[in-house]
Amino acid sequence: MAASAWYKEMAVYQIWPRSFADGDGDGIGDLRGVLEKLDYIRDLGVNAIWFSPLYPSPNADYGYDIADYKDISPDYGTLAQFREVLEGAHTRGLKVFMDLVINHTSDQHTWFRASKESGDSPYHDYYFWRKGRGKKPPNNWLSVFEGGAWDYDEGLGEYYLHVFAKGQPDLNMANPKVREEVKDIMRFWLDMGVDGFREDVITYISKREGLPNGFPLPIGTGLEHYTNQPSVKDYLREFRDDVLSRYDCFTVGEAPMMTPKTAKQFITEGADQLLNLMFHFQHMEADCILTDWIPTPFRLRKLKKAFSSWQQGLRGVAWNALYLENHDHPRIISRYGSEKYRVESGKMLAAMYLLQCGTPFIYQGQEIGMTNIRLDGVSQCKDVVTFNNEKLFRKFGIKGERFLRLVNRRSRENARTPMQWSAGANGGFTAGTPWFPVNPNYTEINAAAAEADPDSLLHWYRALLKFRRESPLALYGDYREHNKASRQLYVYSRGREGQRLLVICSFTEQPVRFAAPLGFDLLHATQLFGNYAAPETQSNQFVTRPYECRVYGWL
Ligand code: GLC
């Protein structure tokens, strides 16, 4: 049995500040906007907010390229306003987590600027500066975002490494001075009262000595030399011992390509726990290969396998982070659900993940069922990944309309449209001109309409979160998957001290015959949740309606 802890019982709301709420009418979300929405967040029933980066940034990657770790971007407000938000959140019982992006800085950060002044600069070794191999870059690594992973600096006659965009030079974490800077940043925010961090691509922060060539691939060359190197754990241990262990704080690390087995090296509870939770990507690959941009038909069995292996793999030793959306993925209803059955499938997806064992994260707009946008052209796009893929896919003959269709289905742009607050102008997001198009479906899909409709997704999220919060069974119960072979139904149960829950989720609009697993007598259960009116008489078998979800309890 896992020990209880506050972070296990919380639910977290993620804010991507640029598109959340604009308080000053300049078309960009800001802290004034957040301040006005704190009651909305509290009323959802979460206990924490994770802010995607709020720091000053030239926005090569919308804040994930940080120019100053100890300030707030003028786009979003001031440090004083941040303190107000922090206090307002704390007063409402909401913890606040910052995004800690330490794999790289912005190329506009003073460290990077100083690092390229000369090879003798004390900052030179903060980054990876190397001579080329003749006219070629120092090795064959590819950037996750933009062509090669090296960029040449004429002045210095050296290349610098950027695993992500050109404007995101990688920090050399092997340099103890860089680690001192990281600790200093952590202390700065923790001393201000911040409650923890979401640590961006944390398993990338160490590079193999000598930066050897990677196995050549069309994408991702070099990955094996910068993912999950042994020193990542040493660095995390140092951050924990010198800083984090001295505060009652929380950490969740983002870790592409993570498996439960490897995750346990970081999040196993006990004396050498390095992070509280880890974001993995395995359940985000049920309709694609490696990246969202290489789509396949949705395969429920792949999804179930991913969830179950994490539920079972971490059982009793570590704790899951549960999410379906964030700023890096298209909207979940448009992916694993159905825009035609938007509310039904949205409710089903919410119950499917919120009732598993773990700490749930909810991304802004997910709770009102926002969907993907249909942009008119790539000229409307804003994301470096879209621009990079435009070049990449062109090589494979995918361009024009075909590429745009892919963007509208698969890009991160979909997650970054402004939050839809009302049916008023610009969805109530701004009184000015929004920095990025509001999805025209805001007239129908918005928080005000959801508030007014007792059957809305918003009320469903609130009810599920309340149930989870108050139920030791939902929080700590064990997990068992049923009907494993089904390609349409995801069925699992939770159990604790003689109490049980059965969660039945249909992933299709087709009718599917469901028969309760042995030992689960629906006739003696209470139906706790259902996204359709409950049947008058229960039976141990039923035929599902489109994207139907039912939750039965033996309490
Ligand atoms: C993480 C962030 C993503 C960002 C990348 C580089 O994956 O979630 O938004 O682009 O790291 O910092």
XYZ file of C-alpha atoms and ligand atoms in Angstrom:
567
model
C 0.000 0.000 0.000
C 1.398 3.368 -1.039
C 1.875 5.921 1.716
C -0.381 8.941 1.497
C 1.063 12.335 0.606
C -0.411 15.708 -0.326
C 0.813 15.541 -3.870
C -0.968 12.227 -4.371
C -4.305 13.685 -3.392
C -4.069 16.836 -5.451
C -5.246 17.578 -8.973
C -3.388 20.141 -11.057
C -4.600 22.687 -13.600
C -2.093 23.678 -16.271
C -2.039 27.236 -17.546
C -0.320 28.139 -20.811
C -0.303 31.834 -19.989
C -0.267 33.345 -23.459
C -3.682 31.902 -24.253
C -5.412 31.742 -20.891
C -6.954 35.138 -20.105
C -6.004 38.638 -21.199
C -6.483 41.225 -18.451
C -5.087 44.296 -20.211
C -6.501 44.050 -23.708
C -3.248 43.640 -25.640
C -4.370 40.313 -27.083
C -1.963 38.236 -24.976
C -2.932 36.328 -21.853
C -1.416 37.682 -18.643
C -1.281 37.515 -14.864
C -4.039 40.059 -14.440
C -6.184 37.683 -16.464
C -5.136 34.758 -14.271
C -6.004 36.709 -11.133
C -9.556 37.147 -12.374
C -9.887 33.427 -13.019
C -8.584 32.035 -9.749
C -12.093 31.368 -8.456
C -12.915 29.473 -11.636
C -9.849 27.288 -11.117
C -10.631 26.665 -7.458
C -14.246 25.836 -8.321
C -13.100 23.170 -10.741
C -11.892 21.306 -7.680
C -8.171 21.234 -8.329
C -5.600 22.074 -5.674
C -2.724 23.373 -7.753
C -1.721 25.356 -10.810
C 1.243 24.599 -13.021
C 2.292 27.628 -15.030
C 3.981 27.005 -18.342
C 6.887 29.487 -18.471
C 6.077 33.027 -17.379
C 9.649 34.310 -17.665
C 11.033 36.897 -20.090
C 11.594 35.176 -23.417
C 12.022 36.080 -27.079
C 9.463 33.310 -27.722
C 11.367 31.166 -30.180
C 9.447 28.428 -28.349
C 6.897 30.490 -26.434
C 8.617 30.758 -23.112
C 10.510 27.468 -23.230
C 13.437 29.664 -24.265
C 14.123 31.643 -21.106
C 16.060 34.895 -21.162
C 15.847 35.566 -17.409
C 14.918 32.922 -14.852
C 14.189 35.368 -12.076
C 11.665 37.680 -13.621
C 8.257 37.716 -15.278
C 7.834 38.475 -18.958
C 6.463 41.980 -19.549
C 3.896 40.259 -21.802
C 2.469 38.662 -18.664
C 3.050 41.363 -16.057
C 5.493 41.940 -13.231
C 6.998 40.058 -10.331
C 4.708 42.031 -8.039
C 1.700 40.729 -9.978
C 3.071 37.235 -9.800
C 3.277 37.554 -6.012
C -0.346 38.662 -6.031
C -1.330 35.605 -8.061
C 0.677 33.393 -5.727
C -1.023 34.839 -2.695
C -4.443 34.685 -4.357
C -3.855 31.040 -5.222
C -2.649 30.159 -1.736
C -5.625 31.880 -0.145
C -7.843 29.639 -2.233
C -5.971 26.491 -1.274
C -4.183 26.240 -4.615
C -0.494 25.409 -4.764
C 1.614 26.942 -7.527
C 4.256 25.198 -9.612
C 6.638 26.879 -12.024
C 8.001 25.363 -15.196
C 11.717 24.844 -14.741
C 13.436 24.710 -18.114
C 17.075 23.900 -17.460
C 18.089 21.777 -20.412
C 18.553 24.987 -22.350
C 18.226 28.757 -22.081
C 17.298 31.317 -24.700
C 20.096 32.531 -26.961
C 19.167 35.959 -25.543
C 20.053 34.960 -21.985
C 23.001 36.996 -20.645
C 24.910 33.746 -19.991
C 24.710 32.764 -23.634
C 25.577 36.226 -24.881
C 28.631 36.266 -22.608
C 29.529 32.704 -23.582
C 30.057 33.680 -27.180
C 32.112 36.747 -26.508
C 35.278 34.702 -26.276
C 36.561 31.251 -25.473
C 37.962 32.733 -22.267
C 34.641 33.999 -20.993
C 33.690 32.386 -17.668
C 30.361 31.616 -19.351
C 31.872 29.849 -22.359
C 31.683 26.521 -20.601
C 28.038 27.067 -19.580
C 27.124 25.741 -23.022
C 28.484 23.242 -25.529
C 30.807 25.198 -27.802
C 32.900 23.052 -30.125
C 35.066 23.384 -33.232
C 33.644 21.796 -36.373
C 35.024 18.782 -38.197
C 36.379 20.668 -41.186
C 33.323 22.338 -42.664
C 31.002 19.965 -40.854
C 29.431 20.447 -37.412
C 31.066 18.699 -34.419
C 28.797 15.639 -34.701
C 25.770 14.366 -36.634
C 23.089 15.030 -34.034
C 19.760 16.352 -35.256
C 17.663 18.892 -33.438
C 14.237 17.832 -32.228
C 12.933 21.080 -33.728
C 15.136 22.479 -36.473
C 17.450 20.540 -38.778
C 20.932 19.924 -37.360
C 21.612 20.282 -33.645
C 24.545 22.693 -34.117
C 24.690 26.303 -35.152
C 27.824 28.144 -36.177
C 28.922 31.405 -34.643
C 31.035 33.391 -37.078
C 32.593 35.600 -34.434
C 33.813 32.726 -32.335
C 34.445 30.264 -35.139
C 32.708 27.564 -33.084
C 29.423 25.719 -33.090
C 26.958 25.546 -30.183
C 24.646 22.652 -29.442
C 20.858 23.062 -29.478
C 18.869 19.879 -29.126
C 15.724 21.996 -29.591
C 15.373 25.246 -31.596
C 18.341 27.414 -32.608
C 17.246 29.924 -30.004
C 17.517 27.250 -27.268
C 21.216 26.513 -26.664
C 21.778 23.525 -24.358
C 23.277 24.180 -20.948
C 26.339 22.191 -19.956
C 25.086 20.649 -16.723
C 28.434 18.933 -16.184
C 29.773 22.370 -15.261
C 29.277 22.745 -11.478
C 28.735 26.487 -11.926
C 25.683 25.771 -14.083
C 24.291 23.505 -11.391
C 24.815 26.248 -8.816
C 22.824 28.584 -11.056
C 19.998 26.042 -11.249
C 19.932 25.698 -7.474
C 19.924 29.437 -7.121
C 16.906 29.687 -9.436
C 15.091 26.992 -7.492
C 15.739 28.802 -4.192
C 14.604 32.096 -5.669
C 11.121 30.762 -6.441
C 10.794 28.474 -3.438
C 11.765 31.284 -1.073
C 9.067 33.395 -2.682
C 6.559 30.702 -1.727
C 6.231 28.699 -4.923
C 5.391 25.058 -4.148
C 7.421 23.176 -6.720
C 8.386 22.645 -10.303
C 7.478 20.887 -13.502
C 10.901 20.083 -14.883
C 11.073 20.360 -18.663
C 12.718 17.475 -20.599
C 14.582 16.609 -17.442
C 16.083 13.379 -18.793
C 17.926 15.373 -21.498
C 20.056 17.473 -19.148
C 23.198 15.358 -19.442
C 25.106 14.616 -22.655
C 27.478 11.712 -23.207
C 31.161 12.631 -22.733
C 32.877 13.406 -25.967
C 29.543 14.008 -27.738
C 29.961 11.024 -30.085
C 28.044 10.642 -33.359
C 24.591 9.148 -33.045
C 23.080 6.281 -34.979
C 21.923 8.005 -38.189
C 18.109 8.291 -38.433
C 15.761 10.575 -40.390
C 14.741 12.190 -37.073
C 16.241 12.113 -33.598
C 19.853 11.267 -34.475
C 21.917 11.501 -31.283
C 19.038 10.761 -28.906
C 20.873 7.813 -27.371
C 23.634 10.177 -26.281
C 21.496 12.817 -24.653
C 18.557 10.910 -23.193
C 18.699 9.524 -19.710
C 22.471 9.471 -19.267
C 23.674 8.242 -15.864
C 24.598 11.728 -14.649
C 20.986 12.914 -14.855
C 20.450 11.098 -11.581
C 23.551 12.616 -10.002
C 22.373 16.098 -10.907
C 18.862 15.470 -9.619
C 20.299 14.073 -6.403
C 22.360 17.198 -5.958
C 19.331 19.458 -6.567
C 17.347 17.409 -4.081
C 19.984 17.339 -1.363
C 21.072 20.940 -1.656
C 17.702 22.554 -2.259
C 14.464 20.640 -2.725
C 14.690 18.486 0.404
C 14.807 21.669 2.465
C 11.332 22.732 1.355
C 7.926 21.030 1.433
C 7.795 21.094 -2.337
C 6.844 18.988 -5.300
C 8.495 18.011 -8.588
C 7.244 16.384 -11.756
C 9.734 15.684 -14.509
C 8.928 15.512 -18.200
C 10.568 12.486 -19.787
C 10.095 11.537 -23.431
C 10.524 7.830 -24.213
C 10.174 6.798 -20.589
C 9.038 3.331 -19.497
C 7.757 2.323 -16.051
C 10.916 0.353 -15.394
C 13.201 3.303 -16.076
C 10.877 5.752 -14.356
C 11.219 3.762 -11.153
C 14.885 4.737 -11.024
C 13.700 8.304 -10.499
C 10.395 8.138 -8.657
C 10.539 5.098 -6.392
C 9.439 6.305 -2.979
C 11.964 6.193 -0.168
C 15.346 7.602 0.664
C 16.621 7.956 -2.888
C 13.528 9.342 -4.591
C 14.672 11.966 -7.088
C 11.346 13.319 -8.361
C 7.797 12.944 -7.095
C 6.242 12.173 -10.461
C 7.179 11.722 -14.052
C 5.311 12.630 -17.235
C 5.735 9.876 -19.784
C 4.365 9.759 -23.330
C 3.371 6.131 -23.867
C -0.394 6.665 -23.689
C -0.054 9.587 -26.131
C 1.051 7.215 -28.871
C -2.155 5.242 -29.421
C -2.766 7.040 -32.729
C 0.730 7.781 -33.952
C 4.265 6.497 -34.194
C 7.015 8.262 -32.252
C 5.509 11.710 -32.792
C 1.990 13.122 -33.088
C 2.889 14.037 -36.663
C 3.053 10.447 -37.924
C -0.579 9.418 -37.504
C -1.941 5.879 -37.454
C -5.527 4.805 -36.866
C -6.407 4.974 -33.165
C -5.735 1.686 -31.430
C -7.478 1.258 -28.098
C -5.432 -1.766 -27.161
C -2.249 0.267 -27.388
C -3.787 2.899 -25.133
C -4.960 0.354 -22.575
C -1.625 -1.382 -22.555
C 0.176 1.886 -21.875
C -2.129 2.885 -19.021
C -2.163 -0.575 -17.471
C 1.569 -1.056 -17.586
C 2.056 2.221 -15.697
C -0.756 1.503 -13.244
C 0.632 -1.916 -12.458
C 4.300 -1.100 -12.890
C 4.308 1.648 -10.276
C 1.872 0.005 -7.870
C 3.025 0.318 -4.279
C 6.427 1.768 -5.166
C 5.793 5.002 -7.024
C 2.965 7.277 -8.117
C 1.512 8.031 -11.559
C 1.077 11.404 -13.228
C -2.154 11.249 -15.239
C -2.803 13.515 -18.204
C -4.471 13.537 -21.603
C -3.669 17.035 -22.761
C -1.055 19.721 -22.427
C 0.406 22.499 -24.564
C 2.341 19.995 -26.707
C -0.491 17.870 -28.087
C -3.683 18.309 -30.073
C -6.972 18.318 -28.171
C -7.925 14.900 -26.846
C -11.559 14.875 -28.009
C -10.339 15.463 -31.557
C -7.886 12.593 -31.130
C -9.142 9.734 -29.008
C -12.752 10.891 -28.833
C -15.147 12.292 -31.400
C -16.013 15.868 -32.291
C -19.440 14.576 -33.342
C -19.981 13.157 -29.846
C -17.977 15.901 -28.223
C -19.637 15.983 -24.821
C -20.190 12.230 -24.573
C -16.669 11.327 -25.615
C -15.187 14.144 -23.534
C -16.950 12.793 -20.457
C -15.861 9.263 -21.205
C -12.224 10.323 -21.594
C -12.341 12.325 -18.372
C -13.670 9.404 -16.332
C -11.265 7.018 -18.039
C -8.179 8.818 -16.743
C -9.392 10.703 -13.649
C -10.457 7.496 -11.926
C -7.105 5.788 -12.336
C -4.538 5.796 -9.560
C -2.335 8.888 -9.765
C -2.256 12.666 -9.712
C -4.313 14.132 -12.551
C -3.341 17.146 -14.631
C -5.975 19.071 -16.571
C -4.988 21.434 -19.346
C -6.780 24.744 -19.801
C -9.865 24.285 -21.967
C -9.887 20.516 -21.591
C -12.527 20.866 -18.873
C -14.922 22.586 -21.293
C -14.171 20.229 -24.152
C -12.215 22.505 -26.476
C -11.365 20.864 -29.789
C -8.783 21.259 -32.535
C -8.971 24.357 -34.706
C -9.100 24.459 -38.520
C -6.517 27.040 -39.511
C -6.806 28.478 -43.032
C -3.125 28.341 -43.842
C 0.329 27.762 -42.441
C 0.697 31.559 -42.444
C -1.550 31.577 -39.347
C 0.735 29.160 -37.513
C 3.026 30.191 -34.688
C 4.924 27.108 -33.584
C 8.540 26.346 -34.482
C 7.628 22.660 -34.701
C 5.044 23.373 -37.406
C 7.587 25.393 -39.395
C 10.230 22.716 -39.064
C 7.825 19.988 -40.093
C 6.732 22.010 -43.095
C 10.294 21.736 -44.397
C 10.680 18.133 -43.338
C 7.391 16.839 -44.773
C 7.939 18.705 -48.046
C 10.850 16.329 -48.632
C 8.343 13.482 -48.540
C 5.941 15.258 -50.914
C 3.530 16.349 -48.181
C 2.843 20.050 -48.743
C 0.102 22.602 -49.356
C -3.389 21.461 -48.411
C -2.150 18.064 -47.358
C 0.303 19.546 -44.921
C -2.342 21.955 -43.619
C -4.640 19.028 -42.904
C -1.863 17.454 -40.892
C -1.333 20.710 -38.992
C -5.007 20.939 -38.174
C -5.036 17.401 -36.912
C -1.639 17.020 -35.332
C 0.118 20.236 -34.431
C 0.657 21.897 -31.077
C -1.157 24.935 -32.524
C -4.387 23.147 -31.585
C -3.595 23.337 -27.885
C -2.626 26.980 -28.041
C -5.775 28.676 -29.260
C -7.137 31.131 -26.695
C -9.272 29.821 -23.863
C -12.962 30.134 -24.686
C -14.579 31.928 -21.770
C -17.861 33.129 -23.252
C -19.861 33.589 -26.428
C -18.788 37.253 -26.481
C -16.214 38.735 -28.852
C -13.027 36.643 -29.096
C -14.570 34.079 -26.805
C -14.148 36.538 -23.941
C -10.401 35.926 -24.026
C -9.428 39.503 -24.835
C -10.931 42.915 -25.439
C -8.208 43.471 -28.029
C -7.012 41.476 -31.011
C -6.043 37.950 -29.973
C -2.412 37.021 -30.679
C -3.632 33.728 -32.193
C -7.043 32.857 -33.675
C -9.814 31.898 -31.288
C -11.494 28.691 -32.409
C -14.718 29.883 -34.107
C -16.645 27.232 -32.206
C -16.368 29.481 -29.118
C -19.955 30.586 -29.690
C -21.022 27.114 -28.648
C -18.060 25.826 -26.627
C -17.222 28.206 -23.799
C -16.947 28.279 -20.027
C -20.025 30.456 -19.486
C -22.246 28.103 -21.473
C -20.737 25.146 -19.649
C -21.379 26.799 -16.299
C -25.045 27.318 -17.198
C -25.627 23.738 -18.360
C -25.790 21.194 -15.525
C -25.003 18.401 -18.018
C -21.868 20.049 -19.313
C -18.410 18.621 -19.369
C -17.320 21.277 -16.879
C -19.789 20.046 -14.275
C -18.757 16.481 -15.025
C -15.089 17.304 -14.381
C -16.068 19.002 -11.133
C -18.104 16.002 -10.024
C -15.380 13.517 -10.883
C -12.697 15.570 -9.152
C -14.872 15.909 -6.060
C -15.527 12.199 -5.995
C -11.832 11.403 -6.392
C -10.827 13.887 -3.703
C -13.236 12.399 -1.199
C -12.757 8.732 -2.003
C -9.810 6.773 -0.564
C -10.842 4.045 -3.011
C -10.412 6.312 -6.039
C -7.230 7.789 -4.587
C -5.448 4.708 -3.341
C -7.334 1.630 -4.523
C -5.607 -1.008 -6.626
C -6.183 -1.268 -10.382
C -7.219 -4.197 -12.523
C -7.962 -4.237 -16.218
C -10.829 -6.334 -17.655
C -11.933 -7.174 -21.215
C -8.318 -6.718 -22.269
C -8.839 -8.073 -25.764
C -11.620 -5.601 -26.587
C -10.825 -3.099 -29.308
C -13.771 -0.901 -28.336
C -14.134 -1.026 -24.582
C -11.746 0.001 -21.844
C -12.884 -1.598 -18.606
C -11.035 -1.456 -15.315
C -11.775 -1.785 -11.658
C -10.345 -0.256 -8.525
C -10.456 -2.013 -5.181
C -9.700 -1.176 -1.573
C -10.769 -2.650 1.751
C -13.719 -4.502 0.271
C -14.940 -1.524 -1.759
C -14.844 -1.538 -5.532
C -15.355 0.646 -8.572
C -15.929 -0.546 -12.118
C -15.224 1.911 -14.936
C -16.617 1.033 -18.372
C -15.641 3.211 -21.323
C -16.662 2.786 -24.926
C -14.335 4.282 -27.515
C -16.716 3.962 -30.438
C -20.033 5.263 -31.664
C -20.965 1.681 -32.616
C -23.062 -0.348 -30.187
C -20.965 -2.863 -28.259
C -22.292 -5.640 -26.045
C -20.805 -5.463 -22.577
C -21.092 -8.203 -19.965
C -19.884 -7.461 -16.436
C -16.742 -9.350 -15.473
C -17.184 -12.292 -13.148
C -17.707 -11.206 -9.569
C -19.037 -7.749 -10.450
C -22.768 -7.829 -9.933
C -24.185 -4.656 -11.436
C -27.596 -5.445 -9.954
C -26.182 -4.763 -6.517
C -24.073 -1.787 -7.448
C -24.754 1.943 -7.485
C -24.230 3.703 -10.762
C -22.065 6.636 -9.706
C -21.470 8.252 -13.068
C -22.874 7.868 -16.553
C -22.731 10.099 -19.608
C -26.250 9.027 -20.620
C -29.364 8.787 -18.490
C -29.068 5.709 -16.269
C -31.201 2.764 -17.372
C -34.344 2.170 -15.326
C -33.355 -1.312 -14.392
C -29.806 -2.433 -14.150
C -28.656 -5.595 -15.799
C -25.363 -7.403 -15.858
C -25.217 -6.896 -19.601
C -25.926 -3.941 -21.783
C -25.279 -2.563 -25.232
C -23.292 0.651 -25.181
C -24.420 3.931 -26.669
C -21.888 6.105 -28.577
C -18.841 6.725 -26.361
C -20.832 5.611 -23.362
C -19.199 5.585 -19.984
C -20.565 4.138 -16.774
C -18.991 3.963 -13.375
C -20.411 1.487 -10.886
C -19.549 1.362 -7.234
C -19.797 -1.228 -4.476
C -19.223 1.078 -1.537
C 9.072 20.338 -23.535
C 7.970 21.359 -23.532
C 7.795 21.864 -24.926
C 9.081 22.518 -25.350
C 10.260 21.566 -25.213
C 11.546 22.306 -25.279
O 8.750 19.229 -24.281
O 6.800 20.815 -23.010
O 6.731 22.761 -25.044
O 8.958 22.934 -26.679
O 10.258 20.912 -23.968
O 11.714 23.116 -24.161
